[in-house]
């Protein structure tokens, strides 16, 4: 893993409505489950990609995507 890979996406599964934008826009970060709901893969991203990650998170119509910093 990249030493600067400090950020990960999260999906609030209580909010996700299965629009599928996340895995269409960022197939390296999200996949579809068996019924079309987004799932996060475990890829971490460097902090320099925060802005692009924010754009992807904002593209979710339900606001279900957040970004968390990996600690420790
Ligand atoms: S774009 Fe949002 S609502 Fe649609 S599948 Fe992804 S997380 Fe769920």
PDB file of C-alpha atoms and ligand atoms in Angstrom:
ATOM      1  CA  UNK A   1       0.000   0.000   0.000  1.00  0.00           C
ATOM      2  CA  UNK A   2       1.162   3.516  -0.763  1.00  0.00           C
ATOM      3  CA  UNK A   3       2.624   5.074   2.421  1.00  0.00           C
ATOM      4  CA  UNK A   4       0.452   8.139   1.835  1.00  0.00           C
ATOM      5  CA  UNK A   5      -2.725   6.089   1.341  1.00  0.00           C
ATOM      6  CA  UNK A   6      -4.672   7.536   4.249  1.00  0.00           C
ATOM      7  CA  UNK A   7      -8.236   7.899   3.013  1.00  0.00           C
ATOM      8  CA  UNK A   8     -11.045   5.469   2.394  1.00  0.00           C
ATOM      9  CA  UNK A   9     -14.611   5.734   1.237  1.00  0.00           C
ATOM     10  CA  UNK A  10     -17.481   4.518   3.373  1.00  0.00           C
ATOM     11  CA  UNK A  11     -21.100   3.885   2.410  1.00  0.00           C
ATOM     12  CA  UNK A  12     -23.954   4.239   4.874  1.00  0.00           C
ATOM     13  CA  UNK A  13     -25.912   1.152   3.931  1.00  0.00           C
ATOM     14  CA  UNK A  14     -29.015   2.495   5.693  1.00  0.00           C
ATOM     15  CA  UNK A  15     -29.073   5.396   3.213  1.00  0.00           C
ATOM     16  CA  UNK A  16     -27.767   3.827  -0.019  1.00  0.00           C
ATOM     17  CA  UNK A  17     -30.620   3.405  -2.496  1.00  0.00           C
ATOM     18  CA  UNK A  18     -28.718   1.553  -5.190  1.00  0.00           C
ATOM     19  CA  UNK A  19     -28.464   4.245  -7.847  1.00  0.00           C
ATOM     20  CA  UNK A  20     -25.094   2.865  -8.857  1.00  0.00           C
ATOM     21  CA  UNK A  21     -23.340   6.117  -9.623  1.00  0.00           C
ATOM     22  CA  UNK A  22     -20.477   5.290  -7.299  1.00  0.00           C
ATOM     23  CA  UNK A  23     -19.364   2.144  -9.064  1.00  0.00           C
ATOM     24  CA  UNK A  24     -19.928   3.673 -12.495  1.00  0.00           C
ATOM     25  CA  UNK A  25     -17.875   6.792 -11.692  1.00  0.00           C
ATOM     26  CA  UNK A  26     -15.199   5.105  -9.604  1.00  0.00           C
ATOM     27  CA  UNK A  27     -14.965   1.418 -10.418  1.00  0.00           C
ATOM     28  CA  UNK A  28     -11.587   1.280  -8.711  1.00  0.00           C
ATOM     29  CA  UNK A  29     -13.198   2.193  -5.393  1.00  0.00           C
ATOM     30  CA  UNK A  30     -16.700   0.708  -5.508  1.00  0.00           C
ATOM     31  CA  UNK A  31     -18.402  -2.413  -6.754  1.00  0.00           C
ATOM     32  CA  UNK A  32     -22.019  -3.436  -7.095  1.00  0.00           C
ATOM     33  CA  UNK A  33     -23.459  -6.037  -4.805  1.00  0.00           C
ATOM     34  CA  UNK A  34     -25.777  -8.727  -6.148  1.00  0.00           C
ATOM     35  CA  UNK A  35     -28.778  -6.409  -6.272  1.00  0.00           C
ATOM     36  CA  UNK A  36     -27.122  -3.175  -7.439  1.00  0.00           C
ATOM     37  CA  UNK A  37     -26.216  -1.474  -4.192  1.00  0.00           C
ATOM     38  CA  UNK A  38     -22.782   0.049  -3.867  1.00  0.00           C
ATOM     39  CA  UNK A  39     -20.053  -1.566  -1.849  1.00  0.00           C
ATOM     40  CA  UNK A  40     -16.675  -0.090  -1.015  1.00  0.00           C
ATOM     41  CA  UNK A  41     -13.607  -2.062  -1.833  1.00  0.00           C
ATOM     42  CA  UNK A  42     -10.789  -1.753   0.658  1.00  0.00           C
ATOM     43  CA  UNK A  43      -8.596   0.432  -1.472  1.00  0.00           C
ATOM     44  CA  UNK A  44      -7.010   3.396   0.304  1.00  0.00           C
ATOM     45  CA  UNK A  45      -6.175   6.669  -1.419  1.00  0.00           C
ATOM     46  CA  UNK A  46      -3.489   9.278  -0.803  1.00  0.00           C
ATOM     47  CA  UNK A  47      -4.533  12.555   0.767  1.00  0.00           C
ATOM     48  CA  UNK A  48      -3.728  14.339  -2.494  1.00  0.00           C
ATOM     49  CA  UNK A  49      -6.777  12.664  -4.039  1.00  0.00           C
ATOM     50  CA  UNK A  50      -9.139  14.160  -1.463  1.00  0.00           C
ATOM     51  CA  UNK A  51     -10.692  16.617  -3.873  1.00  0.00           C
ATOM     52  CA  UNK A  52     -11.456  13.953  -6.475  1.00  0.00           C
ATOM     53  CA  UNK A  53     -12.838  11.743  -3.709  1.00  0.00           C
ATOM     54  CA  UNK A  54     -15.073  14.586  -2.529  1.00  0.00           C
ATOM     55  CA  UNK A  55     -16.451  14.941  -6.063  1.00  0.00           C
ATOM     56  CA  UNK A  56     -17.317  11.254  -6.117  1.00  0.00           C
ATOM     57  CA  UNK A  57     -18.903  11.407  -2.663  1.00  0.00           C
ATOM     58  CA  UNK A  58     -20.992  14.438  -3.665  1.00  0.00           C
ATOM     59  CA  UNK A  59     -22.205  12.581  -6.759  1.00  0.00           C
ATOM     60  CA  UNK A  60     -24.186  10.146  -4.619  1.00  0.00           C
ATOM     61  CA  UNK A  61     -27.830  11.264  -4.835  1.00  0.00           C
ATOM     62  CA  UNK A  62     -28.516   9.996  -1.327  1.00  0.00           C
ATOM     63  CA  UNK A  63     -25.478  11.465   0.383  1.00  0.00           C
ATOM     64  CA  UNK A  64     -24.549   7.969   1.499  1.00  0.00           C
ATOM     65  CA  UNK A  65     -20.822   8.224   0.764  1.00  0.00           C
ATOM     66  CA  UNK A  66     -18.360   9.625   3.247  1.00  0.00           C
ATOM     67  CA  UNK A  67     -14.593   9.715   3.427  1.00  0.00           C
ATOM     68  CA  UNK A  68     -12.691   8.656   6.472  1.00  0.00           C
ATOM     69  CA  UNK A  69      -9.097   9.008   7.421  1.00  0.00           C
ATOM     70  CA  UNK A  70      -7.245   5.865   8.338  1.00  0.00           C
ATOM     71  CA  UNK A  71      -5.579   6.226  11.706  1.00  0.00           C
ATOM     72  CA  UNK A  72      -2.898   4.234  13.387  1.00  0.00           C
TER      73      UNK A  72
HETATM   74  S1  LIG B   1     -24.248   6.234  -5.653  1.00  0.00           S
HETATM   75 FE1  LIG B   1     -24.908   6.335  -3.481  1.00  0.00          FE
HETATM   76  S2  LIG B   1     -27.010   5.516  -3.466  1.00  0.00           S
HETATM   77 FE2  LIG B   1     -26.026   4.902  -5.397  1.00  0.00          FE
HETATM   78  S3  LIG B   1     -25.205   2.848  -5.024  1.00  0.00           S
HETATM   79 FE3  LIG B   1     -23.552   4.333  -4.655  1.00  0.00          FE
HETATM   80  S4  LIG B   1     -23.689   4.772  -2.435  1.00  0.00           S
HETATM   81 FE4  LIG B   1     -25.623   3.817  -3.044  1.00  0.00          FE
END
